[in-house]
Short mmCIF file of C-alpha atoms in Angstrom, two decimals:
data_model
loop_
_atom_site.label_atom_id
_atom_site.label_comp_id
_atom_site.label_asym_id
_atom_site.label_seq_id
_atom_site.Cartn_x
_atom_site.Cartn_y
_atom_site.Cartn_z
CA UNK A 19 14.93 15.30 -19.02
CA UNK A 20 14.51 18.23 -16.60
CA UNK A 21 11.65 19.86 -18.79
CA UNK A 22 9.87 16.62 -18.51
CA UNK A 23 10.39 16.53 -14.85
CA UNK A 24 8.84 19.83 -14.21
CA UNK A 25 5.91 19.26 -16.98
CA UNK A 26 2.95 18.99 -14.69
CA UNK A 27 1.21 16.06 -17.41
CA UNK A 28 3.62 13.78 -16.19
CA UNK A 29 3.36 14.47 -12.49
CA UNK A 30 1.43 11.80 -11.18
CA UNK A 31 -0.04 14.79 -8.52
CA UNK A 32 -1.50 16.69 -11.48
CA UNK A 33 -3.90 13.47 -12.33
CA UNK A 34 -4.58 13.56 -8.03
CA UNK A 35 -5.97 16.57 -7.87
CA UNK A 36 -9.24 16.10 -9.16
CA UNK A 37 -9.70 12.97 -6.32
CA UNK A 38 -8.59 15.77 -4.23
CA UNK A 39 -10.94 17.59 -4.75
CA UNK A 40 -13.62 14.86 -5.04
CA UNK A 41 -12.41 13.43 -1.65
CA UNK A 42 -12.95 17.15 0.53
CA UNK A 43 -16.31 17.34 -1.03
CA UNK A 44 -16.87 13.43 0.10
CA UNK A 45 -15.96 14.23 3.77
CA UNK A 46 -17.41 17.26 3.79
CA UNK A 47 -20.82 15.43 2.74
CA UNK A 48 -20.40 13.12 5.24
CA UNK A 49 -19.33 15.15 7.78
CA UNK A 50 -22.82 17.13 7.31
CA UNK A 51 -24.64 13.51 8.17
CA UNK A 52 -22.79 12.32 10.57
CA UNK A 53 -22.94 13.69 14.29
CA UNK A 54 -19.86 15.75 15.03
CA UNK A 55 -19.25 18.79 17.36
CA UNK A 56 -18.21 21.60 14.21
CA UNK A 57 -15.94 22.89 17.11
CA UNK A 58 -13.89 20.11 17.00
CA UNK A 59 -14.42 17.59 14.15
CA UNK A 60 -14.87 18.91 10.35
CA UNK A 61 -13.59 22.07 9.33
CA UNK A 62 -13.38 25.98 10.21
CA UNK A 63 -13.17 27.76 7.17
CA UNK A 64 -9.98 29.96 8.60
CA UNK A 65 -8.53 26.95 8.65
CA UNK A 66 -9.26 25.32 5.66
CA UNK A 67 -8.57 28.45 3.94
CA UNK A 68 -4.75 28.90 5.35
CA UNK A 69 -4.57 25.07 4.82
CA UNK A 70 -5.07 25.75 1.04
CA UNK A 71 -2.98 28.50 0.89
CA UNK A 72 0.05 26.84 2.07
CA UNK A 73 -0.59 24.23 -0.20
CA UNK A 74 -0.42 26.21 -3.15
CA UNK A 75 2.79 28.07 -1.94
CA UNK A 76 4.12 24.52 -1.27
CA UNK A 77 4.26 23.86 -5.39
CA UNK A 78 6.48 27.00 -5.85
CA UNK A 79 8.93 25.87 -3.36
CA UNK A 80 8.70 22.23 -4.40
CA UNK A 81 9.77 22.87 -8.30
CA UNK A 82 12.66 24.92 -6.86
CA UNK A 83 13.66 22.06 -4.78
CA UNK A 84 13.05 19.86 -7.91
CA UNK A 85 15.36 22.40 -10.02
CA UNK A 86 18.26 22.04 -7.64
CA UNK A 87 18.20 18.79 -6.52
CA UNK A 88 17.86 16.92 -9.77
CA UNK A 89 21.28 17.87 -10.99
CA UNK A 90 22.85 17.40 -8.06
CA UNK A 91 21.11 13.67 -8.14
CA UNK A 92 22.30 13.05 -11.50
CA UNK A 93 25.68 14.21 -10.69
CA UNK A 94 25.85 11.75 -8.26
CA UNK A 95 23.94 9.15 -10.37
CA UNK A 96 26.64 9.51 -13.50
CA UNK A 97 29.92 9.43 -11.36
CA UNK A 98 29.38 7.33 -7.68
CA UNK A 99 26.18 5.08 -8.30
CA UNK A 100 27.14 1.60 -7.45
CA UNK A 101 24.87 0.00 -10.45
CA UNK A 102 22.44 1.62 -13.04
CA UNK A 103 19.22 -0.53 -12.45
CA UNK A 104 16.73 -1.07 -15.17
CA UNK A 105 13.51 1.31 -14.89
CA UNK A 106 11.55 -1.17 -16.86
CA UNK A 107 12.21 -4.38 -14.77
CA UNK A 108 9.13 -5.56 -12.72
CA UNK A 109 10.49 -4.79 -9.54
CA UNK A 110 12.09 -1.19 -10.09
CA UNK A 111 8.67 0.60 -8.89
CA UNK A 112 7.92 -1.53 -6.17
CA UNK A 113 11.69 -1.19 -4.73
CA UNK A 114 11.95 2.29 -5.37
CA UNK A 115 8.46 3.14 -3.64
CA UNK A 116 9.59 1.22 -0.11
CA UNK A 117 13.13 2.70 -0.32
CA UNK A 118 12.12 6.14 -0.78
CA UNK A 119 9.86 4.90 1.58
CA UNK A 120 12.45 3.99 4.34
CA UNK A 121 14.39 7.22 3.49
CA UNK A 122 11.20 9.28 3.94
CA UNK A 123 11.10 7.83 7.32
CA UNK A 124 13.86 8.82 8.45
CA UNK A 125 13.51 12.23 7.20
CA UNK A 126 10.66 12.51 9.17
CA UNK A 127 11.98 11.32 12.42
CA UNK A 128 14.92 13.85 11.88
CA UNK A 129 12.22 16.50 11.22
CA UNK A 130 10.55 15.65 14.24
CA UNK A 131 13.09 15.32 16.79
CA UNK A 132 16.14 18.37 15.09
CA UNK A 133 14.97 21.46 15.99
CA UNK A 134 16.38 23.22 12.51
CA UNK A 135 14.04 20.24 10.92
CA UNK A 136 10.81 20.85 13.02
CA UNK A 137 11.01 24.37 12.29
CA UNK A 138 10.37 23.70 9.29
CA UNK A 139 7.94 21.18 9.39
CA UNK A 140 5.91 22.20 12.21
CA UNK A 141 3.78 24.05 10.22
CA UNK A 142 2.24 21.54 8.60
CA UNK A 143 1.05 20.31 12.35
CA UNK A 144 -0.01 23.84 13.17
CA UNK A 145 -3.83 22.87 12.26
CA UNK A 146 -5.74 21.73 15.09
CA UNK A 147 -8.20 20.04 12.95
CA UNK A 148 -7.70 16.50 10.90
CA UNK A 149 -8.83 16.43 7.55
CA UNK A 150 -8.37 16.33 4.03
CA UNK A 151 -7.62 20.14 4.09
CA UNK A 152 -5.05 19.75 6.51
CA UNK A 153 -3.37 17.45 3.79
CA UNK A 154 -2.75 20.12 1.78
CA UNK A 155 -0.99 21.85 4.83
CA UNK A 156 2.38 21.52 3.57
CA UNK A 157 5.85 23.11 4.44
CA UNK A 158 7.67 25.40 2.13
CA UNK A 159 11.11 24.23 2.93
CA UNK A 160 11.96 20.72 1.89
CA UNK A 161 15.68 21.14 1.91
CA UNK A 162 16.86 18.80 4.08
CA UNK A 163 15.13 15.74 2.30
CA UNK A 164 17.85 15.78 -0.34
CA UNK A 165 20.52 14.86 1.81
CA UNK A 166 18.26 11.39 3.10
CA UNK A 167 17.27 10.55 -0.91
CA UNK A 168 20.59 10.71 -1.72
CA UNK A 169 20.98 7.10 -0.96
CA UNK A 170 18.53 6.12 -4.13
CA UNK A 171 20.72 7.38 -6.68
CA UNK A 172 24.00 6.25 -5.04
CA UNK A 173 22.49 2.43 -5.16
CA UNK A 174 21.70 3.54 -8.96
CA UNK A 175 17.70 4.54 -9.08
CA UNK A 176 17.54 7.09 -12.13
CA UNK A 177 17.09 10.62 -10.39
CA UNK A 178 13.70 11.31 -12.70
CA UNK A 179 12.48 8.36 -10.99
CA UNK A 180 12.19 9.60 -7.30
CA UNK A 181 10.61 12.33 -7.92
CA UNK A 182 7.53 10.33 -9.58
CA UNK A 183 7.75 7.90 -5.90
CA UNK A 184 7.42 10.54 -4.04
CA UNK A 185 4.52 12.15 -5.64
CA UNK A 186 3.17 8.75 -5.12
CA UNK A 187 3.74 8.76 -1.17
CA UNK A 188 2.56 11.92 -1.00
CA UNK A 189 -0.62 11.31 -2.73
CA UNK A 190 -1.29 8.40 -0.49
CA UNK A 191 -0.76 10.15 2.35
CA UNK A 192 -3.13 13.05 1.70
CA UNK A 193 -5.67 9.85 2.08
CA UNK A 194 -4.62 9.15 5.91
CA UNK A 195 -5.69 12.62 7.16
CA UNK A 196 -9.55 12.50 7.78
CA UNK A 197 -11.44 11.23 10.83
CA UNK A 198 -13.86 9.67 9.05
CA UNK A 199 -12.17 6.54 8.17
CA UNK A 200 -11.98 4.23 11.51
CA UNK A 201 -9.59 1.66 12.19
CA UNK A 202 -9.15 -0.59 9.05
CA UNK A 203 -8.78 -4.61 8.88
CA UNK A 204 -6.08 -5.58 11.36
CA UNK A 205 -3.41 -7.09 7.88
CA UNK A 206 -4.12 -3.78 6.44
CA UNK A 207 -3.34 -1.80 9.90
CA UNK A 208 -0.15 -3.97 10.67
CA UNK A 209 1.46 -3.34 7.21
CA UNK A 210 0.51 0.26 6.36
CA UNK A 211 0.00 3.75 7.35
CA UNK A 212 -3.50 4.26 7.79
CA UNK A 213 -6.06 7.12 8.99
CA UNK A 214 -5.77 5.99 12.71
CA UNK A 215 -2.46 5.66 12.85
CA UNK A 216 -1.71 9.15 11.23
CA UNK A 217 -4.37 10.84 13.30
CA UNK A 218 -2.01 9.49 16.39
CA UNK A 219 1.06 10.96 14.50
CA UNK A 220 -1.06 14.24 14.85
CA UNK A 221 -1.42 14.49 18.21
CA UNK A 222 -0.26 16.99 20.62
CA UNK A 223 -1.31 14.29 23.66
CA UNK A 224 1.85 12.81 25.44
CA UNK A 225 1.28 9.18 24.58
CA UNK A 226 1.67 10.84 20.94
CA UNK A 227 4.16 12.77 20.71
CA UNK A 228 7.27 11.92 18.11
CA UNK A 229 4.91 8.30 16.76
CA UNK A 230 4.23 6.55 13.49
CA UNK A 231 6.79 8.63 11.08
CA UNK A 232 6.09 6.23 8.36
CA UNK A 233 4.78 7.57 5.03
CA UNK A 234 2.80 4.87 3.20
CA UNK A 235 4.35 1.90 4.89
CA UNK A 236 3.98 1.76 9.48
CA UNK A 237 5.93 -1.65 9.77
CA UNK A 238 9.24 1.18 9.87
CA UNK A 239 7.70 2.41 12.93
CA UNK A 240 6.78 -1.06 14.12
CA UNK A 241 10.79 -1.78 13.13
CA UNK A 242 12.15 1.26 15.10
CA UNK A 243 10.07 1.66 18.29
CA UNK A 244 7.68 4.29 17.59
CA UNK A 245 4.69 3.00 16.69
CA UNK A 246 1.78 3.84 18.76
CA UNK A 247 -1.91 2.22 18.66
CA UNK A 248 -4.80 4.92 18.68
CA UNK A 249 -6.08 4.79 21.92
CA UNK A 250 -8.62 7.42 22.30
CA UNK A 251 -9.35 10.47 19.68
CA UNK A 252 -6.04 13.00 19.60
CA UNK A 253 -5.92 16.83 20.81
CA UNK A 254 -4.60 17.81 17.65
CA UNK A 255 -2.30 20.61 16.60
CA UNK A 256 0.62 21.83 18.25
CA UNK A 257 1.59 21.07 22.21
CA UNK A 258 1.65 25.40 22.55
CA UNK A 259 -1.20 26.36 19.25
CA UNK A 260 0.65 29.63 17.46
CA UNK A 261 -2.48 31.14 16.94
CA UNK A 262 -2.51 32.70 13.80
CA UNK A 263 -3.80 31.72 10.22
CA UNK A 264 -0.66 34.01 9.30
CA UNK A 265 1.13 31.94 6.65
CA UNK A 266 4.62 33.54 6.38
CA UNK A 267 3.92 33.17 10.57
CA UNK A 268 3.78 29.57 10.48
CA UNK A 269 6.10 28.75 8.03
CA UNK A 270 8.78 31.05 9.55
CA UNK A 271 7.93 31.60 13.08
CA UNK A 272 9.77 28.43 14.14
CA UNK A 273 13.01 29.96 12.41
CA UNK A 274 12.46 33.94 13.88
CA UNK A 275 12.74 31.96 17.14
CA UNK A 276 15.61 29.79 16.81
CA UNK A 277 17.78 32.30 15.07
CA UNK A 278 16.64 34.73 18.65
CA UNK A 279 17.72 32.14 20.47
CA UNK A 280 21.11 31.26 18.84
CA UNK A 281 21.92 35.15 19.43
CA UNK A 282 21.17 34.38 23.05
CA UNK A 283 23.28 31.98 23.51
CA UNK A 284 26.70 32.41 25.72
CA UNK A 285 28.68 29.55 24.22
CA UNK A 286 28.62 27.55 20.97
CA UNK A 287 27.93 24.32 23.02
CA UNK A 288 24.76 26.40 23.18
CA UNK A 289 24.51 28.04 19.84
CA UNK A 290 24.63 24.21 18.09
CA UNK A 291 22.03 22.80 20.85
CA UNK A 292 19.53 25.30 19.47
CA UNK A 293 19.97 24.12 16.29
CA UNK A 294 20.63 20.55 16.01
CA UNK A 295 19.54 19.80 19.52
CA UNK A 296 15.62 18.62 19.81
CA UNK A 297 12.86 21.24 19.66
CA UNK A 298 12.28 22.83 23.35
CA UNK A 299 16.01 21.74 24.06
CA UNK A 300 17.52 24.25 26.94
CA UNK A 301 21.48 24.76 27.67
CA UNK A 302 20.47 22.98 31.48
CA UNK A 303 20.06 19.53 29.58
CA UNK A 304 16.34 19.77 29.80
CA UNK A 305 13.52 19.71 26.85
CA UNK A 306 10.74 22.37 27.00
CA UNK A 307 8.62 20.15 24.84
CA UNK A 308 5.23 22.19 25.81
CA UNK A 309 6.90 25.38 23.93
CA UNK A 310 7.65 24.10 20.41
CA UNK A 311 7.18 20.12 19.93
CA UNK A 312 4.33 18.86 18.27
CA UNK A 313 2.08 16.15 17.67
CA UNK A 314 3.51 13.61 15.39
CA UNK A 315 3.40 14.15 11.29
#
């Protein structure tokens, strides 16, 4: 079972790639026709470059995660799962794709709004462009999502199974980063994550900040209170830009400065708030959002 897990034919991402691929030369074609300030809108090839490079490194890290985490999900599966449903009843899929769904939800917020969580995840905000290339700008330390999937197997989803959903949100989300797909029919907009509402979950403006978490599905956000329309074209990135295409700088600076800060700390009331507390959170009670938070992914 493993060695089918990690063979790369049955990964629904390996048949993605080539629409990848096709999709960055699409927007880059229209992006070439259209009028757009290259400063601003498009893509710098810096950028694009580190982008691509993280996205690579992100496979690596993602079969190690798949390693680990599988047996520990099948432990769990064989001994505490409250029922064994049936992968080849109608419904399984569908289910399993909104629960993972929910869970990656959640996963987000907690990324967002933990400090140990958003450092690592704000790399994949670091870009201050919005594109298909920034899609591909994905963290190298997924760790933490075990602990919010482990509901799936408990309620008896077979482990093999949720790693095929999630390939499937994350495929359609590499579809909601461009800026050349306006807002979409209002049913389609209420219901799901689209473009607009994902380039809003990408910006460092403070009407943005810590909005629409939700993967493939928005009504979560609609559900929890942080949903927020697009109401004028986001400053994207993060609220304080690192400034560096340095990829080990990105997906580690966050950590180099929270493990500084934990050694500054006088008490462990202090020591934990650095951790668990929200990114910018100071021993005084008050959140420095303008020196770590970012825009929304």
């Amino acid at each position: 079972m493993l060695a089918e897990l990690l063979d790369p034919m049955k990964n629904p991402l390996t048949y993605a790639v080539p629409f990848f691929v096709l999709s960055i030369a699409i927007e880059l074609a229209a992006l070439k026709w259209l009028d757009h300030d290259d400063n601003v809108t498009g893509y710098a090839l810096k950028d694009a470059r580190t982008s691509i490079s993280m996205g690579i490194g992100s496979i690596l890290f993602l079969t190690v995660f798949k390693i680990i985490t599988f047996f520990a999900f099948v432990f769990v599966f064989a001994h505490f799962a409250l029922f064994e449903l049936d992968t080849s009843a109608w419904w399984y899929w569908p289910a399993l794709i909104v629960g993972l769904d929910f869970c990656y939800y959640w996963h987000h917020r907690f990324s967002h709004r933990v400090r140990i969580g958003w450092a690592g995840h704000q790399s994949h905000h670091s870009s201050e462009f919005m594109n298909f290339g920034t899609a591909l700008r994905q963290k190298w330390n997924p760790w933490f999502e075990f602990f919010f999937w482990l509901p799936l197997p408990l309620l008896g989803f077979a482990p093999w199974t949720l790693f095929a959903a999630f390939a499937i949100n994350l495929i359609y989300q590499f579809f909601v980063h461009t800026e050349v797909v306006g807002r979409l029919p209002r049913p389609i907009e209420w219901v799901f994550n689209t473009p607009s509402h994902h380039r809003v979950h990408h910006g460092s403006d403070p009407e943005y900040l810590d909005k629409n978490y939700g993967g493939i599905l928005i009504v979560w956000d609609r559900l929890f209170g942080t949903f927020q329309r697009e109401l004028h074209r986001p400053k994207y990135g993060l609220t304080h830009p690192v400034d560096t295409y340095n990829v080990l700088t990105l997906q580690y600076g966050d950590y180099r400065k929270m493990a500084a800060d934990v050694r500054s700390a006088s008490t462990w009331r202090e020591k934990v708030g650095y951790v668990l507390g929200p990114p910018g959170w100071k021993p005084d009670g008050t959140i420095d959002r303008g020196r770590t938070e970012a825009g929304t992914h």
